[in-house]
mmCIF file of C-alpha atoms in Angstrom:
data_model
loop_
_atom_site.group_PDB
_atom_site.id
_atom_site.type_symbol
_atom_site.label_atom_id
_atom_site.label_comp_id
_atom_site.label_asym_id
_atom_site.label_seq_id
_atom_site.Cartn_x
_atom_site.Cartn_y
_atom_site.Cartn_z
ATOM 1 C CA PRO G 233 117.727 19.176 -81.084
ATOM 2 C CA GLU G 234 117.813 15.509 -81.993
ATOM 3 C CA ALA G 235 113.962 14.756 -81.880
ATOM 4 C CA SER G 236 113.529 17.673 -83.873
ATOM 5 C CA GLU G 237 115.926 16.595 -86.692
ATOM 6 C CA PHE G 238 114.536 13.011 -86.514
ATOM 7 C CA ALA G 239 110.916 14.766 -87.312
ATOM 8 C CA ILE G 240 112.421 16.911 -90.085
ATOM 9 C CA GLU G 241 113.965 13.817 -91.339
ATOM 10 C CA LEU G 242 110.885 11.899 -91.539
ATOM 11 C CA VAL G 243 108.740 14.796 -93.106
ATOM 12 C CA ASN G 244 111.182 14.627 -95.870
ATOM 13 C CA GLU G 245 111.031 11.110 -96.388
ATOM 14 C CA TYR G 246 107.381 10.496 -96.005
ATOM 15 C CA SER G 247 106.891 13.587 -98.135
ATOM 16 C CA LYS G 248 108.005 11.918 -101.063
ATOM 17 C CA LEU G 249 106.545 8.584 -100.398
ATOM 18 C CA PHE G 250 102.872 10.144 -100.064
ATOM 19 C CA THR G 251 102.421 12.542 -103.092
ATOM 20 C CA ASP G 252 99.528 14.115 -101.311
ATOM 21 C CA ASP G 253 99.270 18.087 -100.657
ATOM 22 C CA VAL G 254 98.689 17.645 -96.923
ATOM 23 C CA PHE G 255 100.993 16.251 -93.877
ATOM 24 C CA HIS G 256 99.221 15.485 -90.692
ATOM 25 C CA LEU G 257 101.869 16.791 -87.708
ATOM 26 C CA GLY G 258 99.675 15.447 -84.794
ATOM 27 C CA GLY G 259 99.778 17.477 -81.691
ATOM 28 C CA ASP G 260 97.401 16.262 -79.763
ATOM 29 C CA GLU G 261 97.285 15.344 -76.290
ATOM 30 C CA VAL G 262 101.077 16.560 -75.104
ATOM 31 C CA ASN G 263 101.779 15.315 -71.481
ATOM 32 C CA ARG G 264 103.977 18.137 -70.575
ATOM 33 C CA ASN G 265 104.710 16.476 -67.018
ATOM 34 C CA CYS G 266 106.517 13.534 -69.331
ATOM 35 C CA TRP G 267 108.793 16.401 -70.705
ATOM 36 C CA ALA G 268 109.119 18.035 -67.658
ATOM 37 C CA GLU G 269 110.350 14.939 -65.874
ATOM 38 C CA ASP G 270 112.887 13.705 -69.023
ATOM 39 C CA PRO G 271 116.307 14.188 -67.649
ATOM 40 C CA ASP G 272 117.319 15.367 -71.425
ATOM 41 C CA VAL G 273 115.131 17.962 -71.176
ATOM 42 C CA LYS G 274 115.847 19.230 -67.773
ATOM 43 C CA GLU G 275 119.413 19.347 -68.382
ATOM 44 C CA TYR G 276 118.456 21.443 -71.754
ATOM 45 C CA ILE G 277 116.157 23.974 -69.822
ATOM 46 C CA SER G 278 118.458 24.091 -66.732
ATOM 47 C CA SER G 279 121.415 25.390 -69.031
ATOM 48 C CA HIS G 280 119.510 27.722 -71.803
ATOM 49 C CA ALA G 281 118.046 30.855 -69.923
ATOM 50 C CA ASN G 282 114.295 31.478 -70.699
ATOM 51 C CA ALA G 283 114.006 27.912 -71.660
ATOM 52 C CA THR G 284 110.799 26.251 -70.721
ATOM 53 C CA VAL G 285 108.650 22.867 -71.672
ATOM 54 C CA GLU G 286 105.985 25.498 -73.450
ATOM 55 C CA THR G 287 108.980 27.138 -75.535
ATOM 56 C CA LEU G 288 110.587 23.825 -76.286
ATOM 57 C CA LEU G 289 107.224 22.526 -77.650
ATOM 58 C CA ALA G 290 106.560 25.634 -79.505
ATOM 59 C CA ASP G 291 110.082 25.589 -81.170
ATOM 60 C CA PHE G 292 109.792 22.041 -82.198
ATOM 61 C CA TYR G 293 106.335 22.956 -83.871
ATOM 62 C CA THR G 294 108.326 25.985 -85.805
ATOM 63 C CA GLN G 295 110.761 23.507 -87.157
ATOM 64 C CA VAL G 296 108.176 20.846 -88.275
ATOM 65 C CA HIS G 297 106.086 23.245 -89.797
ATOM 66 C CA ASN G 298 108.689 24.708 -92.145
ATOM 67 C CA ALA G 299 109.739 21.416 -92.800
ATOM 68 C CA VAL G 300 106.258 20.750 -94.043
ATOM 69 C CA ALA G 301 106.255 24.329 -96.205
ATOM 70 C CA LYS G 302 109.542 23.409 -97.421
ATOM 71 C CA GLN G 303 108.070 20.408 -99.048
ATOM 72 C CA GLU G 304 105.444 22.587 -100.481
ATOM 73 C CA LYS G 305 102.781 20.872 -98.188
ATOM 74 C CA ILE G 306 99.676 21.787 -96.581
ATOM 75 C CA GLY G 307 100.168 21.446 -92.637
ATOM 76 C CA MET G 308 97.333 19.816 -90.527
ATOM 77 C CA SER G 309 97.223 19.542 -86.781
ATOM 78 C CA TRP G 310 94.936 18.336 -84.148
ATOM 79 C CA GLU G 311 93.577 21.791 -82.153
ATOM 80 C CA GLU G 312 95.492 21.503 -78.901
ATOM 81 C CA THR G 313 98.517 22.921 -81.640
ATOM 82 C CA LEU G 314 96.367 26.250 -81.796
ATOM 83 C CA PHE G 315 94.723 26.499 -78.421
ATOM 84 C CA HIS G 316 96.745 24.677 -75.930
ATOM 85 C CA SER G 317 100.388 25.761 -76.816
ATOM 86 C CA GLU G 318 102.334 28.932 -77.118
ATOM 87 C CA TYR G 319 102.771 28.296 -80.797
ATOM 88 C CA ALA G 320 100.603 30.205 -83.660
ATOM 89 C CA PRO G 321 100.146 27.784 -86.579
ATOM 90 C CA PRO G 322 100.961 29.222 -90.174
ATOM 91 C CA LYS G 323 97.243 30.515 -91.359
ATOM 92 C CA ASP G 324 97.286 28.045 -93.990
ATOM 93 C CA THR G 325 96.889 25.053 -91.166
ATOM 94 C CA LEU G 326 94.196 22.803 -91.086
ATOM 95 C CA ILE G 327 93.202 22.414 -87.984
ATOM 96 C CA GLN G 328 91.661 18.866 -86.804
ATOM 97 C CA THR G 329 88.704 19.893 -84.021
ATOM 98 C CA TRP G 330 87.861 16.804 -81.904
ATOM 99 C CA ILE G 331 87.496 18.037 -78.073
ATOM 100 C CA ASP G 332 84.120 19.584 -78.203
ATOM 101 C CA GLU G 333 81.572 20.905 -80.708
ATOM 102 C CA GLN G 334 82.656 24.376 -80.018
ATOM 103 C CA SER G 335 85.704 24.006 -80.962
ATOM 104 C CA ILE G 336 84.702 24.007 -84.632
ATOM 105 C CA PRO G 337 83.440 27.664 -84.706
ATOM 106 C CA LYS G 338 86.182 28.821 -82.178
ATOM 107 C CA THR G 339 88.684 27.736 -84.772
ATOM 108 C CA VAL G 340 87.056 29.487 -87.488
ATOM 109 C CA ALA G 341 86.735 32.479 -85.415
ATOM 110 C CA LYS G 342 90.337 32.851 -85.621
ATOM 111 C CA GLY G 343 90.696 32.607 -89.768
ATOM 112 C CA TYR G 344 91.689 28.715 -89.764
ATOM 113 C CA ARG G 345 90.071 26.416 -91.643
ATOM 114 C CA SER G 346 88.560 23.403 -89.687
ATOM 115 C CA ILE G 347 88.560 19.380 -90.138
ATOM 116 C CA ALA G 348 85.095 18.551 -87.871
ATOM 117 C CA SER G 349 85.982 15.311 -86.174
ATOM 118 C CA PRO G 350 84.321 15.941 -82.491
ATOM 119 C CA ALA G 351 84.542 13.453 -80.214
ATOM 120 C CA SER G 352 80.869 13.722 -78.895
ATOM 121 C CA SER G 353 79.451 12.592 -82.424
ATOM 122 C CA TYR G 354 82.464 10.904 -84.759
ATOM 123 C CA TYR G 355 84.630 8.866 -82.060
ATOM 124 C CA LEU G 356 83.278 5.368 -83.646
ATOM 125 C CA ASP G 357 85.537 3.181 -81.086
ATOM 126 C CA CYS G 358 83.323 4.740 -77.820
ATOM 127 C CA GLY G 359 80.679 2.879 -76.479
ATOM 128 C CA HIS G 360 82.054 -0.273 -75.214
ATOM 129 C CA GLY G 361 83.059 1.147 -71.570
ATOM 130 C CA ALA G 362 86.731 1.092 -70.198
ATOM 131 C CA TRP G 363 89.578 -0.724 -71.945
ATOM 132 C CA LEU G 364 92.027 -0.702 -68.330
ATOM 133 C CA SER G 365 91.331 -4.078 -66.479
ATOM 134 C CA ASN G 366 91.162 -2.256 -62.969
ATOM 135 C CA PHE G 367 88.314 -0.107 -63.733
ATOM 136 C CA ASP G 368 84.972 -1.416 -64.381
ATOM 137 C CA GLY G 369 83.123 1.779 -65.903
ATOM 138 C CA ASN G 370 82.660 3.897 -68.933
ATOM 139 C CA SER G 371 85.264 4.947 -71.165
ATOM 140 C CA TRP G 372 85.879 8.785 -71.275
ATOM 141 C CA CYS G 373 84.190 9.010 -74.536
ATOM 142 C CA ASP G 374 81.084 6.605 -74.190
ATOM 143 C CA PRO G 375 78.107 6.259 -74.935
ATOM 144 C CA PHE G 376 78.034 4.720 -78.345
ATOM 145 C CA LYS G 377 77.535 7.000 -81.222
ATOM 146 C CA SER G 378 74.599 5.382 -83.302
ATOM 147 C CA TRP G 379 74.457 6.016 -87.191
ATOM 148 C CA MET G 380 71.205 8.171 -86.333
ATOM 149 C CA HIS G 381 73.545 10.213 -83.360
ATOM 150 C CA VAL G 382 76.414 10.586 -86.465
ATOM 151 C CA TYR G 383 74.162 11.624 -89.006
ATOM 152 C CA ASN G 384 72.381 14.146 -86.888
ATOM 153 C CA PHE G 385 75.501 16.329 -86.333
ATOM 154 C CA ASN G 386 76.176 19.361 -88.336
ATOM 155 C CA PRO G 387 79.643 20.808 -88.347
ATOM 156 C CA TRP G 388 78.223 24.149 -89.737
ATOM 157 C CA ALA G 389 75.424 24.383 -87.260
ATOM 158 C CA ASN G 390 76.951 26.976 -84.556
ATOM 159 C CA VAL G 391 78.392 28.964 -87.062
ATOM 160 C CA THR G 392 76.238 31.671 -88.710
ATOM 161 C CA ASP G 393 78.814 34.075 -90.548
ATOM 162 C CA PRO G 394 78.896 32.864 -94.342
ATOM 163 C CA GLU G 395 82.508 33.438 -94.846
ATOM 164 C CA GLN G 396 83.648 31.380 -91.500
ATOM 165 C CA GLN G 397 81.601 28.656 -92.739
ATOM 166 C CA LYS G 398 83.281 28.232 -95.792
ATOM 167 C CA LEU G 399 86.337 27.604 -93.351
ATOM 168 C CA ILE G 400 84.869 24.549 -92.309
ATOM 169 C CA VAL G 401 86.207 22.283 -95.254
ATOM 170 C CA GLY G 402 85.723 18.784 -94.188
ATOM 171 C CA ALA G 403 85.033 16.223 -91.835
ATOM 172 C CA GLU G 404 86.565 13.004 -90.328
ATOM 173 C CA VAL G 405 85.112 10.085 -88.266
ATOM 174 C CA ALA G 406 87.809 8.620 -85.739
ATOM 175 C CA LEU G 407 88.166 4.989 -84.937
ATOM 176 C CA TRP G 408 91.006 4.740 -82.621
ATOM 177 C CA SER G 409 92.491 1.183 -81.674
ATOM 178 C CA GLU G 410 92.192 0.582 -77.912
ATOM 179 C CA GLN G 411 89.396 -1.761 -78.577
ATOM 180 C CA SER G 412 89.165 -2.474 -82.284
ATOM 181 C CA ASP G 413 91.301 -3.994 -84.400
ATOM 182 C CA THR G 414 90.969 -5.813 -88.453
ATOM 183 C CA VAL G 415 88.555 -8.361 -86.743
ATOM 184 C CA THR G 416 85.743 -5.636 -85.817
ATOM 185 C CA LEU G 417 87.006 -2.758 -88.213
ATOM 186 C CA ASP G 418 84.409 -3.119 -90.603
ATOM 187 C CA LYS G 419 81.254 -3.255 -88.157
ATOM 188 C CA TYR G 420 82.661 -0.412 -86.139
ATOM 189 C CA LEU G 421 83.288 1.749 -89.434
ATOM 190 C CA TRP G 422 80.460 1.140 -91.599
ATOM 191 C CA PRO G 423 77.671 2.131 -92.093
ATOM 192 C CA ARG G 424 77.953 4.843 -89.686
ATOM 193 C CA ALA G 425 81.103 6.553 -91.579
ATOM 194 C CA ALA G 426 78.782 6.431 -94.832
ATOM 195 C CA ALA G 427 76.438 8.603 -92.286
ATOM 196 C CA MET G 428 79.030 10.990 -91.585
ATOM 197 C CA ALA G 429 79.657 11.046 -95.434
ATOM 198 C CA GLU G 430 76.418 12.053 -96.501
ATOM 199 C CA VAL G 431 76.313 15.121 -94.145
ATOM 200 C CA ALA G 432 79.663 16.143 -95.293
ATOM 201 C CA TRP G 433 79.472 15.770 -98.821
ATOM 202 C CA SER G 434 75.586 16.680 -99.195
ATOM 203 C CA SER G 435 74.927 18.862 -96.398
ATOM 204 C CA LYS G 436 71.891 18.289 -93.877
ATOM 205 C CA THR G 437 69.338 19.976 -96.257
ATOM 206 C CA ASP G 438 68.644 20.087 -99.803
ATOM 207 C CA SER G 439 68.420 22.356 -102.413
ATOM 208 C CA THR G 440 65.025 23.636 -100.980
ATOM 209 C CA GLY G 441 66.205 24.266 -97.593
ATOM 210 C CA HIS G 442 64.545 21.016 -96.146
ATOM 211 C CA VAL G 443 66.413 19.669 -93.348
ATOM 212 C CA ARG G 444 66.682 15.515 -93.993
ATOM 213 C CA THR G 445 65.940 13.396 -91.258
ATOM 214 C CA THR G 446 67.098 10.391 -89.949
ATOM 215 C CA GLN G 447 63.790 8.602 -91.598
ATOM 216 C CA GLU G 448 64.177 9.652 -94.670
ATOM 217 C CA VAL G 449 67.905 8.923 -95.105
ATOM 218 C CA VAL G 450 67.877 5.066 -93.544
ATOM 219 C CA GLN G 451 66.754 3.338 -96.813
ATOM 220 C CA ARG G 452 69.736 4.561 -98.605
ATOM 221 C CA LEU G 453 71.956 3.379 -95.417
ATOM 222 C CA HIS G 454 70.213 0.189 -95.737
ATOM 223 C CA ASP G 455 70.963 0.032 -99.493
ATOM 224 C CA GLN G 456 74.320 1.080 -99.200
ATOM 225 C CA ARG G 457 75.137 -1.739 -96.366
ATOM 226 C CA PHE G 458 73.781 -4.349 -98.322
ATOM 227 C CA ARG G 459 76.403 -3.140 -101.347
ATOM 228 C CA MET G 460 79.220 -3.019 -98.792
ATOM 229 C CA VAL G 461 78.217 -6.787 -97.583
ATOM 230 C CA GLY G 462 77.930 -8.093 -101.104
ATOM 231 C CA ARG G 463 81.355 -6.704 -101.896
ATOM 232 C CA GLY G 464 82.582 -8.580 -98.672
ATOM 233 C CA ILE G 465 82.960 -5.738 -96.412
ATOM 234 C CA GLY G 466 81.399 -6.854 -92.776
ATOM 235 C CA ALA G 467 79.219 -3.696 -92.363
ATOM 236 C CA GLU G 468 76.768 -4.102 -89.379
ATOM 237 C CA PRO G 469 72.867 -3.989 -90.053
ATOM 238 C CA LEU G 470 70.832 -0.993 -89.021
ATOM 239 C CA GLN G 471 67.373 -2.768 -88.181
ATOM 240 C CA PRO G 472 65.825 -6.375 -88.279
ATOM 241 C CA LEU G 473 65.910 -7.783 -91.573
ATOM 242 C CA TRP G 474 62.355 -8.506 -91.926
ATOM 243 C CA HIS G 475 61.018 -5.840 -89.815
ATOM 244 C CA ARG G 476 61.886 -2.026 -90.377
ATOM 245 C CA TYR G 477 60.463 0.780 -87.834
#
């Protein structure tokens, strides 16, 4: 109960600090074993009939989503809330999909709106190997996602129903901080995030139905990169300065 009370107080406080309409509630990668081994959780389950880790998690989700609704905001959560729990989020919840590209069509098929963030294309921190010092190997999300790989992913590609396509309402790249900080932020983020932004804002196709290629878009990204560098943003180069392929 104390955890739920704390989360609700946090929702109430932050809703006043941030005036936008959406409140992200997280919900990804919940470690059930951690809950099951916690002494307080064990005591609660043993003293409440039919209580399990799953019912506790669903009850927690219910309370925080209700708190967001009371603040007249839209809840947003990672896809595990929808697919990996007993909880059914409110239908206006924005579901951020990341586990694989098929999570997008699976989400909209259930009638929920999707924010596309597939790790296979939009996780910009990947590609530097494992961060654990006792493991000389790849990280779970390697390899590095080049700007061309980012640009070539189309969030709408695997959804053919026009009404379901409308439920894909946005996209977001992610840059997690295990191997990134303020020193590396600019070069890891830019101009790859700009490549995603063009697809999300303008689609992969132009008004004639032509599918834009990376060869067509590269000059625009060069220009954008130089604009950013001129403003003090350390965006990484796409190609050699004096020889473009």
